[in-house]
Short mmCIF file of C-alpha atoms and ligand atoms in Angstrom, two decimals:
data_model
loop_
_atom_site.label_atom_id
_atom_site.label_comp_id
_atom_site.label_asym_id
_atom_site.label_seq_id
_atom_site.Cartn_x
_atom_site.Cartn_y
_atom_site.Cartn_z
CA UNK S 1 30.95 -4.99 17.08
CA UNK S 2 27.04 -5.20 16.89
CA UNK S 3 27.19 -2.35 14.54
CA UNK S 4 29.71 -3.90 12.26
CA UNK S 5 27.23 -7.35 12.19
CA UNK S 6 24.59 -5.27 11.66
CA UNK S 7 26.47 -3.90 8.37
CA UNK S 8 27.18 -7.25 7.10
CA UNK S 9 23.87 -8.36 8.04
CA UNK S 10 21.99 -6.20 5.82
CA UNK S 11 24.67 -4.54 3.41
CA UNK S 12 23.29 -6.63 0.84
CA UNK S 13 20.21 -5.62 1.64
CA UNK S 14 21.05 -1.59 1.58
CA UNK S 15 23.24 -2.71 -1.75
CA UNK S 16 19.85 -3.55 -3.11
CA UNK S 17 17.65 -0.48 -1.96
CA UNK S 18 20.53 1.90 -4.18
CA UNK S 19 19.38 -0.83 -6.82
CA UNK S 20 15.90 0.37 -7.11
CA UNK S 21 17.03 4.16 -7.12
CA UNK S 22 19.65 3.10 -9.66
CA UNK S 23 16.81 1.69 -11.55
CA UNK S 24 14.70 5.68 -11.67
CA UNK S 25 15.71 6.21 -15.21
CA UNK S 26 13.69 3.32 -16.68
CA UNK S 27 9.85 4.18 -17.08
CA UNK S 28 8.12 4.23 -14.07
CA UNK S 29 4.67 3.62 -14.61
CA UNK S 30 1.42 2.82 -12.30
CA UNK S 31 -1.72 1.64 -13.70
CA UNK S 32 -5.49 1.65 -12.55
CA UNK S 33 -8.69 0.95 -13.04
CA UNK S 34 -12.38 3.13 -12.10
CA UNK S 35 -14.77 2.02 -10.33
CA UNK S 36 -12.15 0.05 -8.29
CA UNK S 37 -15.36 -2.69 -7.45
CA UNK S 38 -17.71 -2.01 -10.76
CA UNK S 39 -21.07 -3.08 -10.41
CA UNK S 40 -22.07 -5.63 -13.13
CA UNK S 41 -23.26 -2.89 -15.50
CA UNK S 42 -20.72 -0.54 -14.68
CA UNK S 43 -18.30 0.39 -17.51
CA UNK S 44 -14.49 0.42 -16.69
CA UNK S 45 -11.61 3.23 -17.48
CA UNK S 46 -8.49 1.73 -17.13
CA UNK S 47 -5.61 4.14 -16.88
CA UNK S 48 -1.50 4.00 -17.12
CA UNK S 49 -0.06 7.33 -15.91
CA UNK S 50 3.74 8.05 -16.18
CA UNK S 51 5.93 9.52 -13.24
CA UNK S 52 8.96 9.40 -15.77
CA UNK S 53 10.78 7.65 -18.38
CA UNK S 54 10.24 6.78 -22.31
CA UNK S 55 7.29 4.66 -23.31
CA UNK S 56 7.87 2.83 -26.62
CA UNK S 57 4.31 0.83 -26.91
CA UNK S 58 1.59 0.61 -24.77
CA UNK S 59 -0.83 -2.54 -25.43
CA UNK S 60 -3.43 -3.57 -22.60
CA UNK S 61 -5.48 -6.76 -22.30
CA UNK S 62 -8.38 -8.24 -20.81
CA UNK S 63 -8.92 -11.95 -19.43
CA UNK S 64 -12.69 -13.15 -17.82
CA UNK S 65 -12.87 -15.48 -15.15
CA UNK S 66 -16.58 -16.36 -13.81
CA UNK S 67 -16.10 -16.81 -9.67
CA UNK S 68 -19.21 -18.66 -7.92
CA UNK S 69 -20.62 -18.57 -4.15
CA UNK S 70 -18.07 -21.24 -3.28
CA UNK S 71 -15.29 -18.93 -4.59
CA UNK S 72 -14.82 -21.44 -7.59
CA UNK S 73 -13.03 -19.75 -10.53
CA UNK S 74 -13.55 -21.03 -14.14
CA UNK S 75 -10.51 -20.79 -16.29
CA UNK S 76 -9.32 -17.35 -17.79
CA UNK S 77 -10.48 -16.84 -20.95
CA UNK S 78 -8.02 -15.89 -23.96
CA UNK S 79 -6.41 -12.74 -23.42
CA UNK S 80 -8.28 -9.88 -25.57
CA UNK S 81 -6.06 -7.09 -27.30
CA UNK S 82 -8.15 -3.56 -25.64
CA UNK S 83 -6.08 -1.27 -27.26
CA UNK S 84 -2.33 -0.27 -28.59
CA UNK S 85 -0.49 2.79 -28.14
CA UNK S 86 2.10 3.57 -30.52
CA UNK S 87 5.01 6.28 -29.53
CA UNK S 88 2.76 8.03 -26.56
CA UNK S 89 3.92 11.12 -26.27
CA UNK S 90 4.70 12.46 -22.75
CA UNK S 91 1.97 15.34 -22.95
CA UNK S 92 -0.78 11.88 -23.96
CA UNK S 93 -0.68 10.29 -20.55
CA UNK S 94 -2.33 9.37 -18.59
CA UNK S 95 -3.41 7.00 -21.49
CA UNK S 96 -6.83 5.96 -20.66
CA UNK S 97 -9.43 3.14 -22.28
CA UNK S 98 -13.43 2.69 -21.22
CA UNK S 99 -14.60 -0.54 -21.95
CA UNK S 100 -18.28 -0.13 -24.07
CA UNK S 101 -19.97 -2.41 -22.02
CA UNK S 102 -20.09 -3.95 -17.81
CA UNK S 103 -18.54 -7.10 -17.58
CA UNK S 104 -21.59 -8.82 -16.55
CA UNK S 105 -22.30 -10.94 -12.88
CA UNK S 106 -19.85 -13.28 -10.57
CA UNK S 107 -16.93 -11.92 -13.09
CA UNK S 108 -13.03 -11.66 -11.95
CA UNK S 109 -11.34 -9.38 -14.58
CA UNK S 110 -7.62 -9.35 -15.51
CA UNK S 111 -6.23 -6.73 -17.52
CA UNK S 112 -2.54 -6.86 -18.27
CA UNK S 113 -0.97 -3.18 -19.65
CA UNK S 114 2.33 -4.33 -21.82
CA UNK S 115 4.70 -1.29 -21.56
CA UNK S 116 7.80 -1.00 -23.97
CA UNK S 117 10.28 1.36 -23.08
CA UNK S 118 13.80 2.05 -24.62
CA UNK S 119 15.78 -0.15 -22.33
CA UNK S 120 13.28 -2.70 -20.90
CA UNK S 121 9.59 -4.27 -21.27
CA UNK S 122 7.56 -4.81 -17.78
CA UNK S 123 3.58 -5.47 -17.17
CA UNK S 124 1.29 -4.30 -15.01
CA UNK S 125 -1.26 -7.09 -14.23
CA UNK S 126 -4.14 -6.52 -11.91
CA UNK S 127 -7.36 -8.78 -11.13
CA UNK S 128 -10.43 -7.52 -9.67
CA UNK S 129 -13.90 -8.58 -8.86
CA UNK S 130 -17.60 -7.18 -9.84
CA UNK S 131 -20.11 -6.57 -7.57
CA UNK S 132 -21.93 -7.85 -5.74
CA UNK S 133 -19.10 -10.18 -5.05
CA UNK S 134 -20.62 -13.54 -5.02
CA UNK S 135 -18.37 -15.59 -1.92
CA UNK S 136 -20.55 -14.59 1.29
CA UNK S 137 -18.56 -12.95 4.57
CA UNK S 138 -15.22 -12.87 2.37
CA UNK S 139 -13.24 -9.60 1.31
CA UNK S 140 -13.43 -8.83 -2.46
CA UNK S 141 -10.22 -8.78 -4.78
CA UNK S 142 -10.05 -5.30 -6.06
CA UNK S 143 -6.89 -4.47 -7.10
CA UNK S 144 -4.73 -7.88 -6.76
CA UNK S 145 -1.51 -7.75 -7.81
CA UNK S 146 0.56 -11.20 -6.33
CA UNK S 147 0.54 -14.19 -4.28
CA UNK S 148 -1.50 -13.42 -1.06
CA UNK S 149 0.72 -15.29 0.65
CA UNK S 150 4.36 -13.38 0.07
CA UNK S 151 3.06 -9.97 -0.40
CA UNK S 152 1.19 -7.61 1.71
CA UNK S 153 -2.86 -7.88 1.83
CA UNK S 154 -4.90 -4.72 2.59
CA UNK S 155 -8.54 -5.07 3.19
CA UNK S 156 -10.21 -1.56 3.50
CA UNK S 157 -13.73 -1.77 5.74
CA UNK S 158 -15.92 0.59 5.57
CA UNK S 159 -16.90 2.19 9.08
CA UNK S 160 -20.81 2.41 9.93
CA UNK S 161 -20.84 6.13 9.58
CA UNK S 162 -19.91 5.71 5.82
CA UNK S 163 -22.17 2.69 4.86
CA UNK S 164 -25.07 4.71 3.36
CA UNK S 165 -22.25 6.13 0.94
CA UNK S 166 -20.41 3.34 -0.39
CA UNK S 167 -19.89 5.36 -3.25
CA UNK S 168 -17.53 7.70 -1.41
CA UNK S 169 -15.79 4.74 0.54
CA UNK S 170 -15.19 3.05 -2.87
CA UNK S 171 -13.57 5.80 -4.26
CA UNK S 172 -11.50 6.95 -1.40
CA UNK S 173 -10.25 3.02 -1.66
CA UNK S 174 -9.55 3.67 -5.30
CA UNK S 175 -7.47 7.38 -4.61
CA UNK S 176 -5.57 5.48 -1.55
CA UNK S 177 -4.00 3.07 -3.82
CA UNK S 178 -3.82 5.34 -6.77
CA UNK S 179 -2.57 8.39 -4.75
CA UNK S 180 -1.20 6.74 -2.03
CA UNK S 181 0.65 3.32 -2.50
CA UNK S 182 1.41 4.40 -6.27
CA UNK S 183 2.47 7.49 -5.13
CA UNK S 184 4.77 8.20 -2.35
CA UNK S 185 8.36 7.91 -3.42
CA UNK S 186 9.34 4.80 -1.57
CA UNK S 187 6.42 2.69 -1.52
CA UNK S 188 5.72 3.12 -5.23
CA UNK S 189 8.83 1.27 -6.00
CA UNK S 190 7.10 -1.87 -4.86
CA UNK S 191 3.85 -1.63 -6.73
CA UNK S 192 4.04 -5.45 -6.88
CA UNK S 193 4.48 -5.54 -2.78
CA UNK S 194 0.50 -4.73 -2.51
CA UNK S 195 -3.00 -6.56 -2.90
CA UNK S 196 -5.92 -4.84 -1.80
CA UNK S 197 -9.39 -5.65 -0.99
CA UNK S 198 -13.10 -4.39 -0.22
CA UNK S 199 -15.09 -5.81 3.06
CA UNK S 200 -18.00 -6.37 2.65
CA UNK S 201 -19.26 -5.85 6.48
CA UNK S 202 -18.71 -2.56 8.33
CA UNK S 203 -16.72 -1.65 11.12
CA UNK S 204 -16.74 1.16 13.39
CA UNK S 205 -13.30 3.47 14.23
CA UNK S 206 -12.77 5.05 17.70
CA UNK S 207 -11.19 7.59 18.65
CA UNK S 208 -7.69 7.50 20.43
CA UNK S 209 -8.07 9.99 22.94
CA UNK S 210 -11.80 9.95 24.22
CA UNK S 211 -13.15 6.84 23.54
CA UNK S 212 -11.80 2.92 24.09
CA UNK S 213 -8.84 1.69 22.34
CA UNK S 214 -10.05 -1.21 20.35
CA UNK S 215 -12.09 -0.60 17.40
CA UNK S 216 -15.34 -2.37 16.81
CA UNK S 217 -14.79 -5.26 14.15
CA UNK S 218 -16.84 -6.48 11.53
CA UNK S 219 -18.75 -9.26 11.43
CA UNK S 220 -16.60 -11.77 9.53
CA UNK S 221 -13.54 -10.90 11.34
CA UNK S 222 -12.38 -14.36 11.11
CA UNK S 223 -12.12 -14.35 7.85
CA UNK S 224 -9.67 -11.68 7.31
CA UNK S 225 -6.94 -13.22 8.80
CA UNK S 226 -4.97 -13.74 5.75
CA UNK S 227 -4.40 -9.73 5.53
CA UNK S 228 -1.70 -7.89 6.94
CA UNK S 229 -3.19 -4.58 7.30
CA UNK S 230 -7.12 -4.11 7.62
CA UNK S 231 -7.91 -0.42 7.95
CA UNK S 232 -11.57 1.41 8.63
CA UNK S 233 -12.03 4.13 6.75
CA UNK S 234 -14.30 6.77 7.93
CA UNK S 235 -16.26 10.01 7.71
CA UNK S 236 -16.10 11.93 11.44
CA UNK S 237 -12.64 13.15 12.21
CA UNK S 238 -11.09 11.27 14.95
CA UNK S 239 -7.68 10.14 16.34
CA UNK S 240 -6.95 7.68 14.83
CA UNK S 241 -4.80 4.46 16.18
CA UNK S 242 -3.38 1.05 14.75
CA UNK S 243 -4.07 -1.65 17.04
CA UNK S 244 -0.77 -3.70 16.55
CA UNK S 245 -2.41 -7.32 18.21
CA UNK S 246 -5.03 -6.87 15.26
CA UNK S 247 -2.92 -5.21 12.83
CA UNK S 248 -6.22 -2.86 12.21
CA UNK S 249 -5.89 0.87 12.10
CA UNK S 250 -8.08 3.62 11.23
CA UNK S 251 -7.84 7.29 8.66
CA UNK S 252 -10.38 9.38 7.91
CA UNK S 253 -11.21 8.24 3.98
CA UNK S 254 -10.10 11.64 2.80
CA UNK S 255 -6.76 12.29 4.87
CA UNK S 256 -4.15 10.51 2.23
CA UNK S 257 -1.43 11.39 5.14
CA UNK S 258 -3.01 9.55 7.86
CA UNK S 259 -3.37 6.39 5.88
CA UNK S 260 0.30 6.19 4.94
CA UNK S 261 1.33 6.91 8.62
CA UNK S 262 -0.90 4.48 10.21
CA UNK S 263 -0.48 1.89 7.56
CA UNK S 264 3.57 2.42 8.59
CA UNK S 265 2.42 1.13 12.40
CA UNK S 266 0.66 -2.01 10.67
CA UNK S 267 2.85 -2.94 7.68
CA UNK S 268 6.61 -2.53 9.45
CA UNK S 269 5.84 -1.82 12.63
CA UNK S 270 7.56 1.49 12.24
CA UNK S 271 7.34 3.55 15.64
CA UNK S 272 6.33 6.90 16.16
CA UNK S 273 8.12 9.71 15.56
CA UNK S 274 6.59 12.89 17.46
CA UNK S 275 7.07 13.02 21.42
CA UNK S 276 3.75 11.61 23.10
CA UNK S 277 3.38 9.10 20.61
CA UNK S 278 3.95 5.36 21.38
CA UNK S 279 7.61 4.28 20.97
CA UNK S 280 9.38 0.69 20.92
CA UNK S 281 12.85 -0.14 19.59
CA UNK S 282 12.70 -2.69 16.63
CA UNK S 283 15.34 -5.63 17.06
CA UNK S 284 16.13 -5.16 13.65
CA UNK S 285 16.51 -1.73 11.52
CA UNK S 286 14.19 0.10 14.30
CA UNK S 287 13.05 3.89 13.25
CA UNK S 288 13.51 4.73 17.51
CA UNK S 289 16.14 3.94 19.56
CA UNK S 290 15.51 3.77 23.83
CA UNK S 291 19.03 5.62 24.19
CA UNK S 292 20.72 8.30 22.43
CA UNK S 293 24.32 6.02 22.48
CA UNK S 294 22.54 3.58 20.70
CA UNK S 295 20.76 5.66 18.19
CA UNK S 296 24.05 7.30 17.32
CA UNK S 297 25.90 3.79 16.57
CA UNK S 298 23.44 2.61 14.54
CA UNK S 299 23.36 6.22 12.02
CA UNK S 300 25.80 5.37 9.86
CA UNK S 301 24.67 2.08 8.46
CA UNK S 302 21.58 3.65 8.45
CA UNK S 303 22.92 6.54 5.87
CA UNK S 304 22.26 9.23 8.57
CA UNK S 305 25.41 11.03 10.60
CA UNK S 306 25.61 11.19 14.51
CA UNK S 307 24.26 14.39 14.50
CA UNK S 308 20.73 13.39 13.00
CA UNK S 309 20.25 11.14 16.25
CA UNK S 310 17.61 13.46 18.52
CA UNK S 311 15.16 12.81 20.99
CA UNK S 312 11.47 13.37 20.52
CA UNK S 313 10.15 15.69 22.53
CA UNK S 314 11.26 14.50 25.76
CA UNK S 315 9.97 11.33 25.57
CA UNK S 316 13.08 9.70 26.23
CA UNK S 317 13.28 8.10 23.17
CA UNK S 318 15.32 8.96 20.32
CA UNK S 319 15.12 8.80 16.17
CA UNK S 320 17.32 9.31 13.20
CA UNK S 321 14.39 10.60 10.65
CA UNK S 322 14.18 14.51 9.95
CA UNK S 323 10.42 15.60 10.87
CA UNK S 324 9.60 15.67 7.13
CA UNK S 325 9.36 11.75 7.67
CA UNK S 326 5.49 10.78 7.75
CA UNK S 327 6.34 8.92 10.85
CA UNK S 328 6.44 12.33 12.66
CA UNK S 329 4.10 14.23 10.11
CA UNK S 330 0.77 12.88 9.03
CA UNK S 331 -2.52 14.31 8.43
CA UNK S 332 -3.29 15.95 5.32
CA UNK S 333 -0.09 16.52 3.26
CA UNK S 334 1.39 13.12 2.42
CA UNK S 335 4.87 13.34 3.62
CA UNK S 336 7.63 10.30 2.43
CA UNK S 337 9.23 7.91 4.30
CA UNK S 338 12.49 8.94 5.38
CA UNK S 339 15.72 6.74 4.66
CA UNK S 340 15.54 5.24 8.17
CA UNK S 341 12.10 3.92 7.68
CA UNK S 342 12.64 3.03 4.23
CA UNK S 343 15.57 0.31 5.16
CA UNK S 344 12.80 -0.90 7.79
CA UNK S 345 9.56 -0.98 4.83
CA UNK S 346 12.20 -2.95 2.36
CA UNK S 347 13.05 -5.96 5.56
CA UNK S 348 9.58 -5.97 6.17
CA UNK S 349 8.80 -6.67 2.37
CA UNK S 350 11.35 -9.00 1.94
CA UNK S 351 10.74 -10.84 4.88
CA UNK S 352 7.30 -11.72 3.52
CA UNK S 353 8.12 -12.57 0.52
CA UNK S 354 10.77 -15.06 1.54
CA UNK S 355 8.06 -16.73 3.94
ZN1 ZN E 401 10.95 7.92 9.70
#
């Protein structure tokens, strides 16, 4: 009976996940920009690459807003025509366009990539600050997508042991959204799902299994509230751990696997999947199950059979998700999302955005 509620509960909401894979044959593009927080002189490559699909046009734009120290924004000037691709061939992308010049002080850039395809026209359009960021103790917009308030915010800090190579911490935020969030199968779907954001204090990781469980925070804490996920990246290789209470986790800035995994904790409190990690049943659409019975009546409407319900390890705990799932398998190789978690990641979305 709870199983059949549960159907009806969220068949809609498995009706629309099929939607999105329905939707593969349209072009699926992902745009970015480099450096992901430009310095005022800095000149900026913007990039569209292609996973699949026919592009018909390509046009990208620019819009300059001047932000002061009271985070006051001036109005966007006119949109600027950068460039126009005609017919891009699938061998020309990524397309890429370097502005001539740095876009100056206290700047909040908007650039908009049009994309035409056979069967339907979409945007990508992305603001981001310069540095230094002029608004004192706050997080800096690089790579904002939506509404802060019914999408999820990511503010990457940058630990202590990275802080005399910002360089390297800016770029590893850069390749996390670029090769991370824009990449793995699931999550890419819901490019529009993500904002993300530079600290500009540092923070300072621990490690899991021989040092205290809280990592240290930075300095304007408070004002990071408004972020779902806040994650430190850093240099020494470590353990790493979400702390739920904070939603604040931890990955090495080079370990793309790690990121993805931990980010799973924070984002949709999705569970562990190895034995020995930390397990919880989810009221709703849960990735582990306290009982095999359970697991095993919930499989079905979760597009897995009987037989995929397991334990892990002997934890006493039990899952649905093959160990491909990067639930079970971080670390260096980014692994998906299995179908379990991925009915979990599209609630959690859609429960923020209907907030
Ligand atoms: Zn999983």
């Amino acid at each position: 009976m709870k199983r059949c509620q549960q159907f009806i509960q969220y068949g809609w909401l498995l009706a629309l996940a099929s939607l999105f894979i329905a939707c593969k044959e349209q072009p699926q593009t992902f745009a970015v920009h480099a450096p992901i927080f430009p310095s005022n002189t800095e000149r900026v490559t913007y990039t569209l690459r292609r996973i699949e699909g026919d592009v018909e046009v390509v046009r990208l734009f620019e819009s300059v807003q001047t932000i002061n120290s009271a985070g006051t924004t001036s109005a966007p000037s006119a949109e600027v025509l950068l460039k126009t691709w005609n017919s891009p061939s699938a061998s020309s992308f990524p397309l890429t366009f370097t502005r001539s010049t740095g876009y100056g002080s206290n700047r909040l850039v908007t650039y908009r990539f049009e994309v035409v395809g056979s069967k339907n026209n979409y945007q990508h359009r992305i603001t981001f600050a310069t540095r230094p960021y002029p608004v004192p103790n706050q997080a800096a917009p690089v790579y904002v997508v939506g509404d802060v308030n019914k999408i999820m915010n990511l503010v990457f800090i940058p630990d202590t042991d990275m802080a005399s190579d910002l360089t390297t911490f800016r770029n590893a935020v850069k390749t996390d959204i670029d090769e991370v969030f824009h990449e793995e199968d699931w999550i890419r779907r819901f490019r529009s799902s993500y904002n993300f954001f530079i600290n500009p204090a540092t923070g300072h990781a621990h490690d899991y299994d021989t040092e205290t469980r809280d990592h240290e925070l930075p300095s304007n804490w408070d004002n990071l509230s408004f972020a779902q996920g806040k994650v430190i990246l850093h240099s020494r290789s470590i353990r790493d751990f979400n702390e739920p209470d904070k939603n604040l986790f931890s990955a090495e800035h080079y370990v793309k696997g790690t990121l993805l995994h931990e980010s799973g904790h924070c984002f949709y409190r999705l569970a562990d999947e190895y034995g020995g990690g930390v397990h919880w049943q989810e009221a709703e659409l849960p990735n582990n199950w306290s009982t095999l019975i359970a697991c095993r009546n919930d499989a079905a409407g979760r597009g897995m059979t009987t037989a995929d319900a397991h334990q892990m390890g002997t934890s006493g705990w039990y899952k649905l998700c093959p160990a491909s799932c990067v639930m079970e398998s971080s670390g260096a190789a980014m692994h998906p999302y299995e179908k379990p978690c991925r009915d979990r990641i599209l609630y959690a979305l859609l429960k923020r955005s209907s907030q």
